[in-house]
Coordinates of C-alpha atoms in Angstrom, one line a residue:
M553 CA -106.9 -133.7 -76.7
S554 CA -104.9 -132.7 -73.7
S555 CA -103.6 -136.2 -73.1
S556 CA -102.3 -136.5 -76.6
L557 CA -100.4 -133.2 -76.2
S558 CA -98.9 -134.3 -72.9
T559 CA -97.4 -137.4 -74.3
H560 CA -95.4 -135.8 -77.1
P561 CA -92.0 -137.2 -78.0
A562 CA -88.9 -135.4 -76.8
V563 CA -87.4 -132.9 -79.2
Q564 CA -84.1 -131.0 -79.3
D565 CA -84.0 -127.3 -78.2
P566 CA -84.3 -124.7 -80.9
I567 CA -81.1 -123.3 -82.4
P568 CA -80.6 -119.5 -81.7
L569 CA -79.0 -117.7 -84.6
F570 CA -77.9 -114.1 -85.3
F571 CA -77.4 -112.7 -88.8
F572 CA -75.9 -109.4 -90.0
T573 CA -75.4 -108.2 -93.6
Y574 CA -73.7 -105.0 -94.7
N575 CA -72.6 -103.5 -98.0
C576 CA -69.6 -101.4 -97.0
N577 CA -69.6 -99.4 -100.3
Q578 CA -65.8 -99.9 -100.5
Q579 CA -65.5 -97.6 -97.6
D580 CA -62.9 -98.1 -94.9
I581 CA -64.6 -99.2 -91.7
I582 CA -63.9 -97.0 -88.6
P583 CA -63.4 -99.8 -86.0
E584 CA -64.6 -97.8 -83.0
V585 CA -67.8 -96.6 -84.7
F586 CA -68.6 -99.9 -86.2
K587 CA -68.0 -101.8 -83.0
S588 CA -70.1 -99.4 -80.9
K589 CA -73.0 -99.7 -83.3
L590 CA -72.8 -103.5 -83.5
L591 CA -72.8 -103.8 -79.7
Q592 CA -76.2 -102.0 -79.7
I593 CA -77.9 -104.7 -81.7
L594 CA -76.3 -107.9 -80.6
P595 CA -78.9 -110.0 -78.7
D596 CA -78.6 -110.2 -75.0
Q597 CA -79.0 -114.0 -75.0
L598 CA -76.0 -115.9 -76.4
S599 CA -76.6 -117.4 -79.9
S600 CA -75.2 -120.6 -81.2
L601 CA -73.9 -119.0 -84.4
Y602 CA -73.2 -115.4 -85.5
V603 CA -73.3 -115.1 -89.3
F604 CA -71.8 -111.9 -90.8
G605 CA -72.1 -111.2 -94.5
F606 CA -70.3 -108.4 -96.2
Q607 CA -70.4 -106.9 -99.7
E608 CA -67.9 -104.4 -101.1
F609 CA -65.8 -104.8 -97.9
C610 CA -62.8 -103.8 -100.1
T611 CA -62.4 -102.0 -103.4
V612 CA -63.2 -103.6 -106.7
L613 CA -59.5 -103.7 -107.6
E614 CA -58.6 -105.4 -104.3
G615 CA -61.4 -107.9 -104.7
L616 CA -60.0 -109.1 -108.0
F617 CA -56.7 -110.1 -106.3
P618 CA -57.2 -112.4 -103.3
F619 CA -53.9 -111.5 -101.7
S620 CA -55.2 -107.9 -101.4
A621 CA -58.7 -108.7 -100.2
N622 CA -57.8 -111.3 -97.6
P623 CA -56.2 -108.9 -95.1
K624 CA -59.3 -106.8 -95.1
L625 CA -61.5 -109.8 -94.2
I626 CA -59.0 -110.7 -91.4
Q627 CA -59.3 -107.2 -89.9
L628 CA -63.1 -107.5 -90.0
N629 CA -62.9 -110.9 -88.2
Q630 CA -60.8 -109.4 -85.5
L631 CA -63.2 -106.5 -85.1
L632 CA -66.2 -108.9 -84.8
Q633 CA -64.4 -111.1 -82.3
S634 CA -63.6 -108.1 -80.2
A635 CA -67.2 -106.9 -80.2
L636 CA -68.5 -110.4 -79.2
H637 CA -66.0 -110.7 -76.4
E638 CA -66.9 -107.3 -75.0
K639 CA -70.7 -108.0 -75.2
Y640 CA -70.8 -111.4 -73.6
Q641 CA -67.6 -111.9 -71.6
Q642 CA -67.8 -115.6 -72.6
P643 CA -65.3 -117.6 -70.5
T644 CA -64.7 -120.1 -73.3
G645 CA -64.3 -117.4 -75.9
F646 CA -65.5 -117.3 -79.5
S647 CA -64.2 -119.3 -82.4
T648 CA -64.3 -118.3 -86.1
I649 CA -65.3 -121.6 -87.8
S650 CA -65.7 -120.2 -91.3
S651 CA -64.3 -117.2 -93.1
T652 CA -64.4 -117.1 -96.9
F653 CA -64.7 -114.6 -99.7
V654 CA -64.9 -114.2 -103.4
G655 CA -64.1 -110.8 -104.9
A656 CA -65.4 -108.2 -102.4
I657 CA -68.1 -110.6 -101.0
G658 CA -67.2 -112.2 -97.7
M659 CA -68.8 -114.2 -94.9
I660 CA -67.6 -114.8 -91.4
I661 CA -69.3 -117.3 -89.0
I662 CA -68.4 -117.2 -85.3
T663 CA -69.6 -119.4 -82.4
P664 CA -69.1 -119.7 -78.7
F665 CA -69.6 -123.4 -78.9
A666 CA -66.9 -124.7 -81.3
A667 CA -67.1 -128.2 -80.0
K668 CA -70.7 -128.5 -81.3
F669 CA -69.8 -127.9 -84.9
K670 CA -67.7 -129.9 -87.4
N671 CA -67.6 -130.9 -91.1
I672 CA -67.3 -127.3 -92.0
R673 CA -67.2 -126.7 -95.8
S674 CA -67.1 -123.5 -97.8
A675 CA -67.8 -122.7 -101.4
T676 CA -67.5 -119.7 -103.7
T677 CA -69.1 -118.7 -107.0
S678 CA -69.3 -115.7 -109.3
C679 CA -71.8 -114.2 -111.7
G680 CA -70.2 -110.9 -112.6
Y681 CA -69.2 -109.7 -116.1
A682 CA -67.6 -112.6 -118.0
Y683 CA -68.1 -114.7 -114.8
S684 CA -65.8 -112.4 -112.9
S685 CA -66.1 -112.1 -109.1
L686 CA -67.6 -108.5 -109.4
K687 CA -70.8 -110.2 -108.4
G688 CA -71.5 -113.6 -106.9
G689 CA -71.8 -115.4 -103.6
V690 CA -70.0 -117.4 -100.9
G691 CA -71.3 -120.3 -98.9
A692 CA -70.7 -122.4 -95.8
R693 CA -72.2 -125.8 -94.8
I694 CA -71.9 -126.8 -91.1
S695 CA -72.9 -129.8 -89.1
Y696 CA -74.4 -129.0 -85.7
F697 CA -74.2 -131.5 -82.9
P698 CA -76.3 -130.3 -79.9
E699 CA -74.6 -132.7 -77.5
G700 CA -71.1 -132.1 -78.8
A701 CA -69.3 -133.4 -81.9
F702 CA -68.3 -136.6 -80.0
D703 CA -71.9 -137.7 -80.4
S704 CA -72.0 -138.5 -84.1
T705 CA -75.5 -139.9 -84.1
N706 CA -77.5 -136.8 -83.6
F707 CA -76.8 -133.8 -85.8
V708 CA -78.3 -131.5 -88.4
E709 CA -76.7 -129.4 -91.2
L710 CA -77.0 -125.7 -91.7
S711 CA -76.2 -124.1 -95.0
F712 CA -75.5 -120.3 -95.5
A713 CA -74.9 -118.1 -98.5
T714 CA -73.9 -114.4 -98.7
V715 CA -74.7 -112.9 -102.1
H716 CA -74.3 -109.7 -104.0
L717 CA -76.5 -109.5 -107.1
N718 CA -76.7 -107.2 -110.1
A719 CA -77.7 -103.6 -109.5
F720 CA -79.8 -101.0 -111.3
E721 CA -83.5 -100.5 -112.0
G722 CA -85.3 -102.0 -115.0
E723 CA -86.9 -105.3 -116.1
Y724 CA -83.6 -106.6 -117.6
Y725 CA -81.7 -106.2 -114.4
Y726 CA -84.6 -107.6 -112.4
L727 CA -84.6 -110.8 -114.5
Q728 CA -80.8 -111.0 -114.2
R729 CA -81.1 -110.9 -110.4
N730 CA -83.5 -113.8 -110.5
K731 CA -81.3 -115.8 -112.8
N732 CA -78.1 -115.1 -110.9
L733 CA -79.7 -116.0 -107.6
Y734 CA -80.6 -119.5 -108.9
N735 CA -77.1 -119.8 -110.5
I736 CA -75.5 -119.0 -107.2
M737 CA -77.7 -121.5 -105.3
R738 CA -76.8 -124.2 -107.9
S739 CA -73.1 -123.5 -108.4
L740 CA -72.0 -123.2 -104.8
N741 CA -70.2 -126.6 -104.7
F742 CA -69.5 -128.0 -101.3
G743 CA -68.1 -131.3 -102.6
D744 CA -71.0 -133.4 -101.5
G745 CA -73.0 -133.4 -104.8
Y746 CA -75.3 -130.6 -103.8
G747 CA -75.4 -126.8 -104.2
L748 CA -76.8 -124.6 -101.5
I749 CA -80.0 -126.5 -101.3
K750 CA -79.5 -130.0 -99.8
P751 CA -82.0 -132.4 -98.2
K752 CA -82.2 -132.3 -94.3
N753 CA -80.6 -128.8 -94.2
H754 CA -81.6 -125.5 -92.8
V755 CA -80.8 -122.9 -95.5
F756 CA -80.3 -119.2 -95.2
I757 CA -79.4 -116.5 -97.7
L758 CA -78.4 -113.0 -96.8
G759 CA -76.8 -110.0 -98.6
D760 CA -77.2 -107.2 -101.0
M761 CA -79.8 -108.7 -103.3
N762 CA -80.3 -105.4 -105.0
Y763 CA -84.0 -105.8 -105.6
R764 CA -85.6 -102.4 -106.3
T765 CA -89.0 -100.7 -105.8
T766 CA -89.5 -99.7 -109.4
Q767 CA -88.4 -100.6 -112.9
D768 CA -88.9 -97.1 -114.3
Y769 CA -87.5 -94.7 -111.7
S770 CA -88.4 -91.0 -111.6
T771 CA -87.8 -88.7 -108.6
T772 CA -91.2 -87.1 -109.2
S773 CA -93.2 -90.4 -109.5
A774 CA -95.9 -91.2 -106.9
E775 CA -94.1 -94.3 -105.7
S776 CA -90.8 -92.3 -105.2
Q777 CA -92.6 -89.7 -103.1
E778 CA -94.3 -92.4 -100.9
L779 CA -90.9 -94.1 -100.4
L780 CA -89.1 -90.9 -99.6
S781 CA -91.7 -90.1 -97.0
L782 CA -90.4 -93.0 -94.9
I783 CA -87.2 -91.0 -94.1
D784 CA -89.3 -89.2 -91.5
G785 CA -89.1 -91.9 -88.9
S786 CA -89.2 -89.6 -85.9
I787 CA -92.4 -91.3 -84.6
L788 CA -91.8 -95.0 -84.7
D789 CA -95.3 -96.2 -83.8
A790 CA -97.6 -98.9 -85.1
S791 CA -98.9 -96.6 -87.9
Y792 CA -95.4 -96.0 -89.2
F793 CA -94.6 -99.8 -89.2
K794 CA -97.8 -100.5 -90.9
K795 CA -97.0 -97.9 -93.6
V796 CA -93.7 -99.5 -94.2
E797 CA -95.2 -103.0 -94.6
T798 CA -97.8 -101.6 -97.0
L799 CA -95.2 -100.0 -99.2
V800 CA -93.0 -103.1 -99.2
D801 CA -96.0 -105.2 -100.3
K802 CA -96.9 -102.6 -102.9
Y803 CA -93.5 -101.8 -104.5
D804 CA -90.7 -104.2 -103.4
E805 CA -89.6 -106.4 -106.3
L806 CA -88.4 -109.3 -104.2
K807 CA -91.5 -109.5 -102.1
M808 CA -93.7 -109.5 -105.2
S809 CA -91.4 -112.0 -106.9
M810 CA -91.6 -114.4 -104.0
R811 CA -95.3 -113.9 -103.7
N812 CA -95.8 -114.8 -107.4
G813 CA -93.5 -117.8 -107.2
D814 CA -90.8 -116.3 -109.5
V815 CA -87.9 -116.8 -107.2
L816 CA -87.0 -118.2 -103.8
Q817 CA -90.0 -120.6 -103.7
N818 CA -90.5 -122.1 -100.2
F819 CA -88.4 -119.4 -98.6
S820 CA -89.7 -116.8 -96.1
E821 CA -88.6 -113.6 -94.5
G822 CA -89.3 -111.6 -91.4
R823 CA -91.7 -108.7 -91.6
I824 CA -90.1 -105.6 -92.9
T825 CA -90.9 -102.6 -90.7
F826 CA -87.8 -100.6 -91.3
P827 CA -87.3 -97.9 -94.0
P828 CA -85.4 -98.6 -97.3
T829 CA -81.8 -99.5 -96.7
Y830 CA -80.5 -97.9 -100.0
K831 CA -79.4 -95.4 -101.4
F832 CA -78.0 -92.8 -98.9
H833 CA -75.5 -90.1 -99.2
V834 CA -72.4 -91.5 -97.4
N835 CA -72.1 -90.3 -93.7
T836 CA -75.6 -88.9 -93.8
A837 CA -79.2 -90.0 -93.2
I838 CA -80.3 -88.4 -96.5
Y839 CA -81.5 -90.5 -99.4
N840 CA -79.6 -90.1 -102.7
T841 CA -82.4 -89.6 -105.2
K842 CA -80.3 -90.8 -108.1
R843 CA -81.7 -94.3 -107.2
S844 CA -85.1 -95.4 -106.1
P845 CA -85.2 -95.9 -102.3
S846 CA -85.1 -99.7 -101.9
W847 CA -84.9 -102.6 -99.5
C848 CA -81.7 -104.0 -101.2
D849 CA -80.3 -105.8 -98.1
R850 CA -82.2 -108.9 -97.1
I851 CA -82.1 -112.1 -95.1
V852 CA -84.3 -115.1 -96.0
Y853 CA -84.6 -118.7 -94.8
L854 CA -86.0 -121.9 -96.1
S855 CA -89.4 -122.5 -94.4
S856 CA -90.9 -125.6 -96.0
Y857 CA -92.5 -127.0 -92.8
E858 CA -95.2 -129.3 -94.0
E859 CA -96.1 -130.6 -90.5
V860 CA -95.6 -129.2 -87.1
G861 CA -94.1 -132.2 -85.2
K862 CA -94.7 -135.9 -85.6
D863 CA -97.8 -135.7 -83.5
N864 CA -99.4 -133.2 -85.8
L865 CA -99.1 -130.5 -83.2
G866 CA -100.1 -127.7 -85.5
Q867 CA -103.4 -129.2 -86.5
Q868 CA -104.2 -130.0 -82.8
L869 CA -103.3 -126.5 -81.5
L870 CA -105.4 -124.8 -84.2
K871 CA -108.4 -126.6 -82.7
L872 CA -107.6 -125.6 -79.1
P873 CA -109.2 -122.6 -77.3
H874 CA -107.0 -119.5 -76.9
G875 CA -105.8 -120.5 -73.4
G876 CA -104.6 -123.9 -74.7
K877 CA -102.6 -122.2 -77.4
S878 CA -100.5 -120.0 -75.0
D879 CA -99.9 -123.1 -72.8
N880 CA -98.1 -124.7 -75.8
E881 CA -96.3 -121.7 -77.1
E882 CA -92.9 -123.2 -76.1
R883 CA -93.6 -126.4 -77.9
V884 CA -94.4 -124.4 -81.1
G885 CA -90.9 -122.9 -81.0
N886 CA -89.5 -126.4 -81.0
Y887 CA -91.1 -127.1 -84.4
L888 CA -91.2 -123.7 -86.1
P889 CA -88.7 -120.9 -86.8
V890 CA -89.3 -117.9 -84.6
V891 CA -88.2 -114.4 -85.8
K892 CA -87.3 -112.4 -82.7
E893 CA -86.1 -109.2 -84.4
Y894 CA -85.6 -108.2 -88.1
N895 CA -84.4 -104.7 -88.5
S896 CA -81.9 -102.3 -90.0
L897 CA -79.1 -100.4 -88.2
E898 CA -80.1 -96.9 -89.1
S899 CA -77.3 -95.2 -87.1
L900 CA -74.4 -96.7 -89.0
L901 CA -73.9 -94.0 -91.7
M902 CA -70.5 -95.0 -93.2
S903 CA -72.0 -96.5 -96.4
D904 CA -74.7 -95.8 -98.9
H905 CA -76.4 -98.9 -97.5
R906 CA -77.8 -99.6 -94.0
P907 CA -76.9 -103.0 -92.4
V908 CA -79.8 -105.4 -91.8
Y909 CA -79.8 -107.9 -88.9
L910 CA -81.9 -110.9 -87.9
E911 CA -82.3 -112.6 -84.6
M912 CA -84.2 -115.9 -84.8
T913 CA -84.4 -119.5 -83.6
V914 CA -84.9 -122.5 -85.8
P915 CA -86.1 -125.9 -84.8
F916 CA -83.5 -128.7 -84.6
N917 CA -85.4 -130.7 -87.2
P918 CA -84.8 -129.1 -90.7
P919 CA -87.5 -128.1 -93.2
K920 CA -88.8 -130.6 -95.7
S921 CA -86.5 -131.0 -98.7
V922 CA -87.3 -128.8 -101.8
I923 CA -84.9 -130.5 -104.1
S924 CA -85.9 -133.7 -105.9
S925 CA -83.7 -136.7 -105.0
L926 CA -84.3 -138.1 -108.5
S927 CA -83.9 -135.1 -110.9
G928 CA -82.0 -132.6 -108.7
C929 CA -84.6 -130.0 -109.6
L930 CA -86.5 -127.6 -107.4
Q931 CA -89.8 -128.9 -106.2
I932 CA -92.4 -126.5 -104.8
L933 CA -94.1 -128.1 -101.8
P934 CA -97.9 -128.0 -101.3
A935 CA -97.5 -126.8 -97.7
G936 CA -95.2 -124.6 -95.8
L937 CA -95.0 -120.8 -95.4
R938 CA -96.0 -118.4 -98.1
S939 CA -93.4 -115.7 -98.8
D940 CA -95.6 -113.1 -97.2
I941 CA -95.9 -114.9 -93.9
S942 CA -93.2 -114.9 -91.2
F943 CA -93.1 -117.0 -88.1
D944 CA -93.0 -114.6 -85.2
G945 CA -95.7 -115.9 -82.9
F946 CA -98.3 -118.5 -82.5
S947 CA -100.8 -116.9 -84.9
S948 CA -98.5 -118.0 -87.8
L949 CA -99.8 -121.6 -87.3
E950 CA -103.2 -120.5 -88.8
A951 CA -101.3 -119.0 -91.8
L952 CA -99.4 -122.2 -92.1
E953 CA -102.7 -124.2 -92.5
R954 CA -104.0 -121.7 -95.1
S955 CA -100.7 -121.9 -97.0
S956 CA -101.7 -125.4 -98.3
N957 CA -103.5 -123.6 -101.1
V958 CA -100.3 -122.4 -102.8
V959 CA -99.4 -123.8 -106.2
S960 CA -97.0 -126.8 -105.9
G961 CA -95.2 -129.4 -108.0
P962 CA -91.9 -130.1 -109.7
T963 CA -90.0 -127.6 -111.8
T964 CA -87.2 -127.6 -114.3
I965 CA -84.9 -125.5 -112.2
Y966 CA -81.8 -127.6 -111.7
L967 CA -80.1 -127.0 -108.3
K968 CA -77.0 -129.3 -108.3
P969 CA -73.5 -128.1 -109.4
T970 CA -72.8 -129.0 -113.1
T971 CA -69.6 -129.6 -115.0
L972 CA -70.0 -126.3 -116.7
D973 CA -70.2 -124.6 -113.3
G974 CA -66.8 -126.2 -112.4
I975 CA -65.2 -125.0 -115.6
T976 CA -66.5 -121.4 -115.3
Q977 CA -65.5 -121.1 -111.6
T978 CA -62.1 -122.8 -111.8
L979 CA -60.9 -121.7 -115.3
I980 CA -62.9 -118.7 -116.6
R981 CA -63.3 -116.8 -113.4
P982 CA -59.6 -116.5 -112.6
L983 CA -58.9 -115.5 -116.2
S984 CA -61.6 -112.8 -116.2
N985 CA -60.5 -111.5 -112.8
S986 CA -56.9 -111.2 -114.0
I987 CA -57.9 -109.4 -117.2
I988 CA -60.2 -107.0 -115.5
G989 CA -57.9 -106.6 -112.5
Y990 CA -54.8 -105.7 -114.4
G991 CA -56.8 -103.5 -116.7
L992 CA -58.0 -101.5 -113.7
W993 CA -54.5 -101.5 -112.2
L994 CA -53.0 -100.1 -115.4
G995 CA -55.6 -97.5 -115.9
S996 CA -56.6 -96.4 -112.4
T997 CA -53.4 -96.5 -110.2
R998 CA -50.3 -94.4 -110.2
Q999 CA -48.0 -97.5 -110.3
G1000 CA -50.0 -99.0 -113.1
R1001 CA -49.8 -95.8 -115.2
I1002 CA -46.1 -95.5 -114.6
F1003 CA -45.7 -99.2 -115.6
S1004 CA -47.6 -98.5 -118.8
V1005 CA -45.4 -95.6 -119.7
V1006 CA -42.3 -97.6 -119.1
V1007 CA -43.5 -100.4 -121.2
V1008 CA -44.4 -98.1 -124.1
I1009 CA -41.1 -96.3 -123.9
S1010 CA -39.2 -99.6 -123.8
F1011 CA -41.0 -100.9 -126.9
W1012 CA -40.3 -97.7 -128.7
V1013 CA -36.6 -97.8 -127.9
I1014 CA -36.4 -101.5 -129.0
F1015 CA -38.1 -100.9 -132.3
R1016 CA -36.3 -97.6 -132.9
F1017 CA -32.8 -98.6 -132.2
F1018 CA -32.6 -102.3 -132.6

């Protein structure tokens, strides 16, 4: 057994990644405060990519007009760059390799190793009212070359999406979130024939997914009282973290939906040990009881790892004594994603949401494809991580072996961009944005109301005297 483990083939080092998602609640970010809080959570070790997702980073009205929203995203990028430079003092600096937005949903990807990334493509899609960009998602697909982009023979693709799904409690809105999530995954068109899900790709989704903890909210209900009790986080010990995990498993819509196979099949998430991230009174740590306390802000990743290395490392290690397992811990990290920290930033109080961040590594080799090469439909694999299992240590290998019992097979969920997607995103979305945007401008701004009065008076004069 030991000889077979010592002759394993060489593999590329894991890819360190950092994710951050924040619903700004249309509030102006105070640069000094935001930067100081971000510096507290940035990992000490340099990551290959820093992926920042924002929702409601500008007002609804600004988001409907790209020329108004773009300056806000540029300011955010400058702030993120400043924080990264201060944290790491990297001699070669940091490069923003992707910055894209739709409506008030934006994503910025920054790296200290720009020479290792190329073929960077972006995509946008919307699923708001009348296909407007009030809700939707943005995506980026990037090719990573560990030896530098000059070596075109050894690379892997990474695909990212930042989303903002429908809000509110109730079964109707829950089903809409599930539907819109698949629509976003399908209609993000990167120009290579695939949506977000593509073979031989690492895939990540982050954002305000808006999944709730009840479909019939009442402030006096038992579940509400249990969830509100989490606000007392003065003693952050093992019992508190266990309580959070128990309530997530018991009440969280997304966790239950993934566990039942209703959405995000073959995806996984780090263990949630932080309190609900929504809804707070702005500039306070007090929950706003108009809404059920919920873990709306999430980060998930594709985790369809059928085998652990070509030499069947996982099966071998499961049969080793405990000492043998620890000796091969580093090798496990070369084949499996490792969650180092998944948490919320409780001290940033400027919004009714709390940011969520994830530090992790992923193996160079991507997960097994979950999209059929023949039909373009989602296929649920017979192995890989269940939604309630996260890779954060060696013990996850045993869960990986048990996960072969999950239901698997082809589905009818089509995941490639369609002609109708192209029509709705290139023709209908701009029209809807213009109608809604100018309607809001006329009714909610001083300039718009003055313009309306002038137009009405002008028409009255024309019809009265001419």
